[in-house]
């Protein structure tokens, strides 16, 4: 249980536009606090929480955070995003933040082999790679093979979050993973099918997408 917030404390406070951000308490008037942001802007707030320093340490899985709160969750995701780490685990769930950039070095297709090479051992020991949509696809495919049961991958998010692109990433990975033991001709044939399926998306979308407040071209067929 945290004690009362005092002048000079480093805190997370609820900013009216930025949500929870880090600042320093400069005034305390009952429940009302005046906090200074890292940019030197003064803000009034009634919601302030002392920063637990260990909660600022970056983690790949949010379940491993030392202190769990809306503020620390947002801090982790925001910090990782600005460090070009767009995927974060919550157990078997992967949070993906749209980077609007296909060239981030950690996520280029040549890194796919690092995930594929883990094989079915991920079902026992989990993946040792950075969080990625590939890991979810890998886990689902290996579970399907091991249990001989159908598997599903749920991709959800608000309009413009990147759901359609995430599905394409998953499909491309499954296409590569499923042909690791194939001959070169079989692999080329499978890749051609994968490419054809992926390329149907813009054709289907040409029949009519939706405009939302966040996305002028919201896919109805992803």
PDB file of C-alpha atoms in Angstrom:
ATOM      1  CA  UNK A   1       0.000   0.000   0.000  1.00  0.00           C
ATOM      2  CA  UNK A   2       1.442   3.350  -1.012  1.00  0.00           C
ATOM      3  CA  UNK A   3       1.614   6.267   1.383  1.00  0.00           C
ATOM      4  CA  UNK A   4       0.357   9.783   0.628  1.00  0.00           C
ATOM      5  CA  UNK A   5       1.920  11.703  -2.250  1.00  0.00           C
ATOM      6  CA  UNK A   6       4.182  14.542  -1.158  1.00  0.00           C
ATOM      7  CA  UNK A   7       5.921  17.489  -2.789  1.00  0.00           C
ATOM      8  CA  UNK A   8       8.984  16.333  -4.706  1.00  0.00           C
ATOM      9  CA  UNK A   9       7.708  12.799  -5.266  1.00  0.00           C
ATOM     10  CA  UNK A  10       8.178  11.241  -8.693  1.00  0.00           C
ATOM     11  CA  UNK A  11       4.738  10.082  -9.739  1.00  0.00           C
ATOM     12  CA  UNK A  12       2.547   8.769 -12.484  1.00  0.00           C
ATOM     13  CA  UNK A  13      -0.328  11.210 -12.873  1.00  0.00           C
ATOM     14  CA  UNK A  14      -3.406  11.208 -15.059  1.00  0.00           C
ATOM     15  CA  UNK A  15      -2.819  13.834 -17.738  1.00  0.00           C
ATOM     16  CA  UNK A  16      -5.999  15.192 -19.414  1.00  0.00           C
ATOM     17  CA  UNK A  17      -4.652  14.427 -22.922  1.00  0.00           C
ATOM     18  CA  UNK A  18      -1.769  11.939 -22.548  1.00  0.00           C
ATOM     19  CA  UNK A  19      -3.377   9.655 -19.950  1.00  0.00           C
ATOM     20  CA  UNK A  20      -0.875   8.370 -17.347  1.00  0.00           C
ATOM     21  CA  UNK A  21       2.577   9.952 -17.628  1.00  0.00           C
ATOM     22  CA  UNK A  22       5.541  10.566 -15.321  1.00  0.00           C
ATOM     23  CA  UNK A  23       6.014  13.851 -13.489  1.00  0.00           C
ATOM     24  CA  UNK A  24       7.117  15.442 -10.215  1.00  0.00           C
ATOM     25  CA  UNK A  25       4.710  16.798  -7.597  1.00  0.00           C
ATOM     26  CA  UNK A  26       5.208  20.535  -7.079  1.00  0.00           C
ATOM     27  CA  UNK A  27       2.127  21.399  -4.989  1.00  0.00           C
ATOM     28  CA  UNK A  28      -0.366  19.482  -2.857  1.00  0.00           C
ATOM     29  CA  UNK A  29      -3.714  21.049  -1.930  1.00  0.00           C
ATOM     30  CA  UNK A  30      -5.828  18.301  -0.411  1.00  0.00           C
ATOM     31  CA  UNK A  31      -6.712  15.871  -3.184  1.00  0.00           C
ATOM     32  CA  UNK A  32      -5.529  18.292  -5.869  1.00  0.00           C
ATOM     33  CA  UNK A  33      -1.893  18.052  -6.955  1.00  0.00           C
ATOM     34  CA  UNK A  34       0.137  20.194  -9.311  1.00  0.00           C
ATOM     35  CA  UNK A  35       2.593  18.034 -11.229  1.00  0.00           C
ATOM     36  CA  UNK A  36       5.409  19.040 -13.560  1.00  0.00           C
ATOM     37  CA  UNK A  37       5.892  16.903 -16.646  1.00  0.00           C
ATOM     38  CA  UNK A  38       9.294  15.877 -17.992  1.00  0.00           C
ATOM     39  CA  UNK A  39       8.820  18.707 -20.530  1.00  0.00           C
ATOM     40  CA  UNK A  40       8.366  21.278 -17.756  1.00  0.00           C
ATOM     41  CA  UNK A  41       4.591  21.705 -18.175  1.00  0.00           C
ATOM     42  CA  UNK A  42       2.508  22.159 -15.020  1.00  0.00           C
ATOM     43  CA  UNK A  43      -0.729  20.158 -14.764  1.00  0.00           C
ATOM     44  CA  UNK A  44      -3.403  19.865 -12.108  1.00  0.00           C
ATOM     45  CA  UNK A  45      -4.679  16.402 -11.234  1.00  0.00           C
ATOM     46  CA  UNK A  46      -6.449  14.477  -8.507  1.00  0.00           C
ATOM     47  CA  UNK A  47      -4.922  11.168  -9.577  1.00  0.00           C
ATOM     48  CA  UNK A  48      -1.262  10.642  -8.781  1.00  0.00           C
ATOM     49  CA  UNK A  49       0.639   7.497  -7.872  1.00  0.00           C
ATOM     50  CA  UNK A  50       4.205   7.225  -6.589  1.00  0.00           C
ATOM     51  CA  UNK A  51       6.553   5.653  -9.106  1.00  0.00           C
ATOM     52  CA  UNK A  52       7.900   2.246  -8.107  1.00  0.00           C
ATOM     53  CA  UNK A  53      11.301   2.316  -9.816  1.00  0.00           C
ATOM     54  CA  UNK A  54      11.371  -1.406 -10.535  1.00  0.00           C
ATOM     55  CA  UNK A  55       8.146  -1.001 -12.549  1.00  0.00           C
ATOM     56  CA  UNK A  56      10.119   1.054 -15.091  1.00  0.00           C
ATOM     57  CA  UNK A  57      12.295  -1.933 -16.046  1.00  0.00           C
ATOM     58  CA  UNK A  58      11.376  -3.202 -19.507  1.00  0.00           C
ATOM     59  CA  UNK A  59       9.753  -6.643 -19.633  1.00  0.00           C
ATOM     60  CA  UNK A  60       8.705  -8.788 -22.606  1.00  0.00           C
ATOM     61  CA  UNK A  61       5.735 -10.203 -20.652  1.00  0.00           C
ATOM     62  CA  UNK A  62       3.560  -7.772 -18.693  1.00  0.00           C
ATOM     63  CA  UNK A  63       2.768 -10.510 -16.174  1.00  0.00           C
ATOM     64  CA  UNK A  64       6.337 -10.122 -14.907  1.00  0.00           C
ATOM     65  CA  UNK A  65       5.916  -6.480 -13.926  1.00  0.00           C
ATOM     66  CA  UNK A  66       6.771  -5.770 -10.304  1.00  0.00           C
ATOM     67  CA  UNK A  67       3.880  -3.324  -9.907  1.00  0.00           C
ATOM     68  CA  UNK A  68       0.665  -3.585 -11.916  1.00  0.00           C
ATOM     69  CA  UNK A  69      -1.452  -0.505 -12.622  1.00  0.00           C
ATOM     70  CA  UNK A  70      -2.884   1.277 -15.673  1.00  0.00           C
ATOM     71  CA  UNK A  71      -0.017   3.755 -15.464  1.00  0.00           C
ATOM     72  CA  UNK A  72       2.753   1.141 -15.490  1.00  0.00           C
ATOM     73  CA  UNK A  73       1.094  -0.839 -18.288  1.00  0.00           C
ATOM     74  CA  UNK A  74       0.883   2.256 -20.481  1.00  0.00           C
ATOM     75  CA  UNK A  75       4.445   3.242 -19.596  1.00  0.00           C
ATOM     76  CA  UNK A  76       5.775  -0.157 -20.643  1.00  0.00           C
ATOM     77  CA  UNK A  77       3.926  -0.166 -23.967  1.00  0.00           C
ATOM     78  CA  UNK A  78       4.795   3.459 -24.728  1.00  0.00           C
ATOM     79  CA  UNK A  79       8.491   3.028 -23.891  1.00  0.00           C
ATOM     80  CA  UNK A  80       8.801  -0.170 -25.926  1.00  0.00           C
ATOM     81  CA  UNK A  81       7.028   1.441 -28.874  1.00  0.00           C
ATOM     82  CA  UNK A  82       9.435   4.391 -28.963  1.00  0.00           C
ATOM     83  CA  UNK A  83      12.289   1.873 -28.772  1.00  0.00           C
ATOM     84  CA  UNK A  84      10.839   0.180 -31.896  1.00  0.00           C
ATOM     85  CA  UNK A  85       9.649  -2.834 -29.886  1.00  0.00           C
ATOM     86  CA  UNK A  86       6.076  -3.126 -31.100  1.00  0.00           C
ATOM     87  CA  UNK A  87       5.112  -6.522 -29.655  1.00  0.00           C
ATOM     88  CA  UNK A  88       4.590  -7.295 -25.965  1.00  0.00           C
ATOM     89  CA  UNK A  89       3.290 -10.478 -24.355  1.00  0.00           C
ATOM     90  CA  UNK A  90       0.596 -10.920 -21.740  1.00  0.00           C
ATOM     91  CA  UNK A  91       1.039 -14.645 -21.294  1.00  0.00           C
ATOM     92  CA  UNK A  92      -0.194 -16.288 -24.536  1.00  0.00           C
ATOM     93  CA  UNK A  93      -1.627 -12.974 -25.789  1.00  0.00           C
ATOM     94  CA  UNK A  94       0.488 -10.605 -27.889  1.00  0.00           C
ATOM     95  CA  UNK A  95      -0.186  -6.867 -27.911  1.00  0.00           C
ATOM     96  CA  UNK A  96       0.847  -5.277 -31.209  1.00  0.00           C
ATOM     97  CA  UNK A  97       1.173  -1.529 -31.747  1.00  0.00           C
ATOM     98  CA  UNK A  98       1.065  -0.407 -35.367  1.00  0.00           C
ATOM     99  CA  UNK A  99       4.510   1.026 -36.235  1.00  0.00           C
ATOM    100  CA  UNK A 100       3.479   2.210 -39.735  1.00  0.00           C
ATOM    101  CA  UNK A 101       6.942   0.983 -40.754  1.00  0.00           C
ATOM    102  CA  UNK A 102       7.745  -2.330 -42.466  1.00  0.00           C
ATOM    103  CA  UNK A 103      11.517  -1.992 -42.129  1.00  0.00           C
ATOM    104  CA  UNK A 104      12.101  -2.313 -38.377  1.00  0.00           C
ATOM    105  CA  UNK A 105      15.231  -4.536 -38.206  1.00  0.00           C
ATOM    106  CA  UNK A 106      13.910  -6.809 -35.463  1.00  0.00           C
ATOM    107  CA  UNK A 107      10.862  -7.806 -37.513  1.00  0.00           C
ATOM    108  CA  UNK A 108      12.099  -8.251 -41.080  1.00  0.00           C
ATOM    109  CA  UNK A 109      11.277 -11.585 -42.733  1.00  0.00           C
ATOM    110  CA  UNK A 110      14.873 -12.821 -42.541  1.00  0.00           C
ATOM    111  CA  UNK A 111      14.366 -13.145 -38.755  1.00  0.00           C
ATOM    112  CA  UNK A 112      11.541 -15.625 -39.306  1.00  0.00           C
ATOM    113  CA  UNK A 113      13.970 -18.556 -39.334  1.00  0.00           C
ATOM    114  CA  UNK A 114      14.870 -17.853 -35.688  1.00  0.00           C
ATOM    115  CA  UNK A 115      11.269 -18.603 -34.701  1.00  0.00           C
ATOM    116  CA  UNK A 116      10.842 -21.540 -37.084  1.00  0.00           C
ATOM    117  CA  UNK A 117      14.003 -23.199 -35.755  1.00  0.00           C
ATOM    118  CA  UNK A 118      12.493 -23.471 -32.260  1.00  0.00           C
ATOM    119  CA  UNK A 119      10.238 -26.240 -33.550  1.00  0.00           C
ATOM    120  CA  UNK A 120       7.677 -27.965 -31.307  1.00  0.00           C
ATOM    121  CA  UNK A 121       9.789 -27.365 -28.181  1.00  0.00           C
ATOM    122  CA  UNK A 122       7.823 -24.121 -27.701  1.00  0.00           C
ATOM    123  CA  UNK A 123       4.910 -26.223 -26.466  1.00  0.00           C
ATOM    124  CA  UNK A 124       7.022 -27.257 -23.466  1.00  0.00           C
ATOM    125  CA  UNK A 125       9.482 -24.441 -22.850  1.00  0.00           C
ATOM    126  CA  UNK A 126       7.821 -21.502 -24.584  1.00  0.00           C
ATOM    127  CA  UNK A 127       9.481 -19.284 -27.164  1.00  0.00           C
ATOM    128  CA  UNK A 128      12.853 -17.740 -26.355  1.00  0.00           C
ATOM    129  CA  UNK A 129      12.481 -15.131 -29.096  1.00  0.00           C
ATOM    130  CA  UNK A 130      11.198 -11.580 -28.868  1.00  0.00           C
ATOM    131  CA  UNK A 131       7.394 -11.355 -28.679  1.00  0.00           C
ATOM    132  CA  UNK A 132       5.859 -11.454 -32.148  1.00  0.00           C
ATOM    133  CA  UNK A 133       2.739 -12.464 -34.065  1.00  0.00           C
ATOM    134  CA  UNK A 134       4.997 -15.189 -35.462  1.00  0.00           C
ATOM    135  CA  UNK A 135       5.202 -16.745 -31.986  1.00  0.00           C
ATOM    136  CA  UNK A 136       1.412 -16.984 -31.771  1.00  0.00           C
ATOM    137  CA  UNK A 137       1.267 -18.558 -35.231  1.00  0.00           C
ATOM    138  CA  UNK A 138       4.075 -20.963 -34.318  1.00  0.00           C
ATOM    139  CA  UNK A 139       2.340 -22.043 -31.107  1.00  0.00           C
ATOM    140  CA  UNK A 140      -0.972 -22.603 -32.916  1.00  0.00           C
ATOM    141  CA  UNK A 141       0.603 -24.596 -35.742  1.00  0.00           C
ATOM    142  CA  UNK A 142       2.640 -26.814 -33.401  1.00  0.00           C
ATOM    143  CA  UNK A 143      -0.423 -27.395 -31.197  1.00  0.00           C
ATOM    144  CA  UNK A 144      -2.414 -28.401 -34.273  1.00  0.00           C
ATOM    145  CA  UNK A 145       0.253 -30.918 -35.275  1.00  0.00           C
ATOM    146  CA  UNK A 146       0.797 -32.280 -31.766  1.00  0.00           C
ATOM    147  CA  UNK A 147      -2.868 -32.551 -30.722  1.00  0.00           C
ATOM    148  CA  UNK A 148      -4.337 -33.233 -34.167  1.00  0.00           C
ATOM    149  CA  UNK A 149      -6.970 -30.593 -33.395  1.00  0.00           C
ATOM    150  CA  UNK A 150      -8.042 -27.431 -35.178  1.00  0.00           C
ATOM    151  CA  UNK A 151      -6.625 -24.184 -33.798  1.00  0.00           C
ATOM    152  CA  UNK A 152      -7.820 -20.578 -34.015  1.00  0.00           C
ATOM    153  CA  UNK A 153      -5.964 -17.263 -33.771  1.00  0.00           C
ATOM    154  CA  UNK A 154      -8.064 -14.268 -32.731  1.00  0.00           C
ATOM    155  CA  UNK A 155      -6.886 -10.874 -34.017  1.00  0.00           C
ATOM    156  CA  UNK A 156      -8.793  -7.961 -32.489  1.00  0.00           C
ATOM    157  CA  UNK A 157      -8.346  -4.215 -32.131  1.00  0.00           C
ATOM    158  CA  UNK A 158      -9.857  -0.859 -32.960  1.00  0.00           C
ATOM    159  CA  UNK A 159     -10.146   0.533 -36.475  1.00  0.00           C
ATOM    160  CA  UNK A 160      -6.735   1.265 -37.974  1.00  0.00           C
ATOM    161  CA  UNK A 161      -4.850  -0.770 -35.389  1.00  0.00           C
ATOM    162  CA  UNK A 162      -3.397  -3.071 -38.050  1.00  0.00           C
ATOM    163  CA  UNK A 163      -5.566  -6.195 -37.816  1.00  0.00           C
ATOM    164  CA  UNK A 164      -5.538  -6.913 -41.554  1.00  0.00           C
ATOM    165  CA  UNK A 165      -1.758  -6.587 -41.698  1.00  0.00           C
ATOM    166  CA  UNK A 166      -1.403  -8.784 -38.610  1.00  0.00           C
ATOM    167  CA  UNK A 167      -3.433 -11.518 -40.314  1.00  0.00           C
ATOM    168  CA  UNK A 168      -1.172 -11.298 -43.367  1.00  0.00           C
ATOM    169  CA  UNK A 169       1.898 -11.625 -41.121  1.00  0.00           C
ATOM    170  CA  UNK A 170       0.427 -14.730 -39.460  1.00  0.00           C
ATOM    171  CA  UNK A 171      -0.524 -16.302 -42.795  1.00  0.00           C
ATOM    172  CA  UNK A 172       2.900 -15.669 -44.290  1.00  0.00           C
ATOM    173  CA  UNK A 173       4.585 -17.251 -41.257  1.00  0.00           C
ATOM    174  CA  UNK A 174       2.361 -20.336 -41.299  1.00  0.00           C
ATOM    175  CA  UNK A 175       3.124 -20.687 -45.006  1.00  0.00           C
ATOM    176  CA  UNK A 176       6.854 -20.709 -44.297  1.00  0.00           C
ATOM    177  CA  UNK A 177       6.631 -22.936 -41.212  1.00  0.00           C
ATOM    178  CA  UNK A 178       4.442 -25.544 -42.897  1.00  0.00           C
ATOM    179  CA  UNK A 179       6.938 -26.065 -45.739  1.00  0.00           C
ATOM    180  CA  UNK A 180      10.159 -26.463 -43.745  1.00  0.00           C
ATOM    181  CA  UNK A 181      10.322 -30.193 -44.600  1.00  0.00           C
ATOM    182  CA  UNK A 182       9.095 -29.751 -48.180  1.00  0.00           C
ATOM    183  CA  UNK A 183      11.107 -30.028 -51.385  1.00  0.00           C
ATOM    184  CA  UNK A 184      12.034 -26.775 -53.152  1.00  0.00           C
ATOM    185  CA  UNK A 185       9.262 -27.326 -55.728  1.00  0.00           C
ATOM    186  CA  UNK A 186       6.674 -28.013 -53.021  1.00  0.00           C
ATOM    187  CA  UNK A 187       7.831 -24.940 -51.113  1.00  0.00           C
ATOM    188  CA  UNK A 188       7.539 -22.724 -54.183  1.00  0.00           C
ATOM    189  CA  UNK A 189       4.049 -24.085 -54.867  1.00  0.00           C
ATOM    190  CA  UNK A 190       2.936 -23.449 -51.276  1.00  0.00           C
ATOM    191  CA  UNK A 191       4.369 -19.915 -51.377  1.00  0.00           C
ATOM    192  CA  UNK A 192       2.485 -19.190 -54.573  1.00  0.00           C
ATOM    193  CA  UNK A 193      -0.780 -20.246 -52.896  1.00  0.00           C
ATOM    194  CA  UNK A 194       0.035 -18.094 -49.880  1.00  0.00           C
ATOM    195  CA  UNK A 195       0.723 -15.133 -52.150  1.00  0.00           C
ATOM    196  CA  UNK A 196      -2.546 -15.629 -54.052  1.00  0.00           C
ATOM    197  CA  UNK A 197      -4.586 -15.786 -50.834  1.00  0.00           C
ATOM    198  CA  UNK A 198      -2.889 -12.667 -49.467  1.00  0.00           C
ATOM    199  CA  UNK A 199      -3.430 -10.819 -52.730  1.00  0.00           C
ATOM    200  CA  UNK A 200      -7.185 -11.398 -52.596  1.00  0.00           C
ATOM    201  CA  UNK A 201      -7.490  -8.828 -49.814  1.00  0.00           C
ATOM    202  CA  UNK A 202      -7.262  -5.667 -51.973  1.00  0.00           C
ATOM    203  CA  UNK A 203      -9.604  -7.263 -54.542  1.00  0.00           C
ATOM    204  CA  UNK A 204     -12.235  -7.965 -51.894  1.00  0.00           C
ATOM    205  CA  UNK A 205     -11.710  -4.529 -50.366  1.00  0.00           C
ATOM    206  CA  UNK A 206     -12.408  -2.917 -53.725  1.00  0.00           C
ATOM    207  CA  UNK A 207     -16.051  -3.981 -53.314  1.00  0.00           C
ATOM    208  CA  UNK A 208     -16.385  -1.576 -50.414  1.00  0.00           C
ATOM    209  CA  UNK A 209     -14.543  -0.717 -47.243  1.00  0.00           C
ATOM    210  CA  UNK A 210     -15.808   1.478 -44.442  1.00  0.00           C
ATOM    211  CA  UNK A 211     -14.752   4.926 -43.329  1.00  0.00           C
ATOM    212  CA  UNK A 212     -14.448   5.322 -39.561  1.00  0.00           C
ATOM    213  CA  UNK A 213     -13.373   8.170 -37.309  1.00  0.00           C
ATOM    214  CA  UNK A 214      -9.900   6.610 -37.094  1.00  0.00           C
ATOM    215  CA  UNK A 215      -9.453   5.057 -40.524  1.00  0.00           C
ATOM    216  CA  UNK A 216     -10.546   6.219 -43.993  1.00  0.00           C
ATOM    217  CA  UNK A 217     -10.047   2.722 -45.411  1.00  0.00           C
ATOM    218  CA  UNK A 218     -11.201   0.274 -42.760  1.00  0.00           C
ATOM    219  CA  UNK A 219     -11.081  -3.284 -44.058  1.00  0.00           C
ATOM    220  CA  UNK A 220     -14.294  -5.314 -44.059  1.00  0.00           C
ATOM    221  CA  UNK A 221     -12.577  -8.412 -45.400  1.00  0.00           C
ATOM    222  CA  UNK A 222      -9.416  -8.783 -43.262  1.00  0.00           C
TER     223      UNK A 222
END
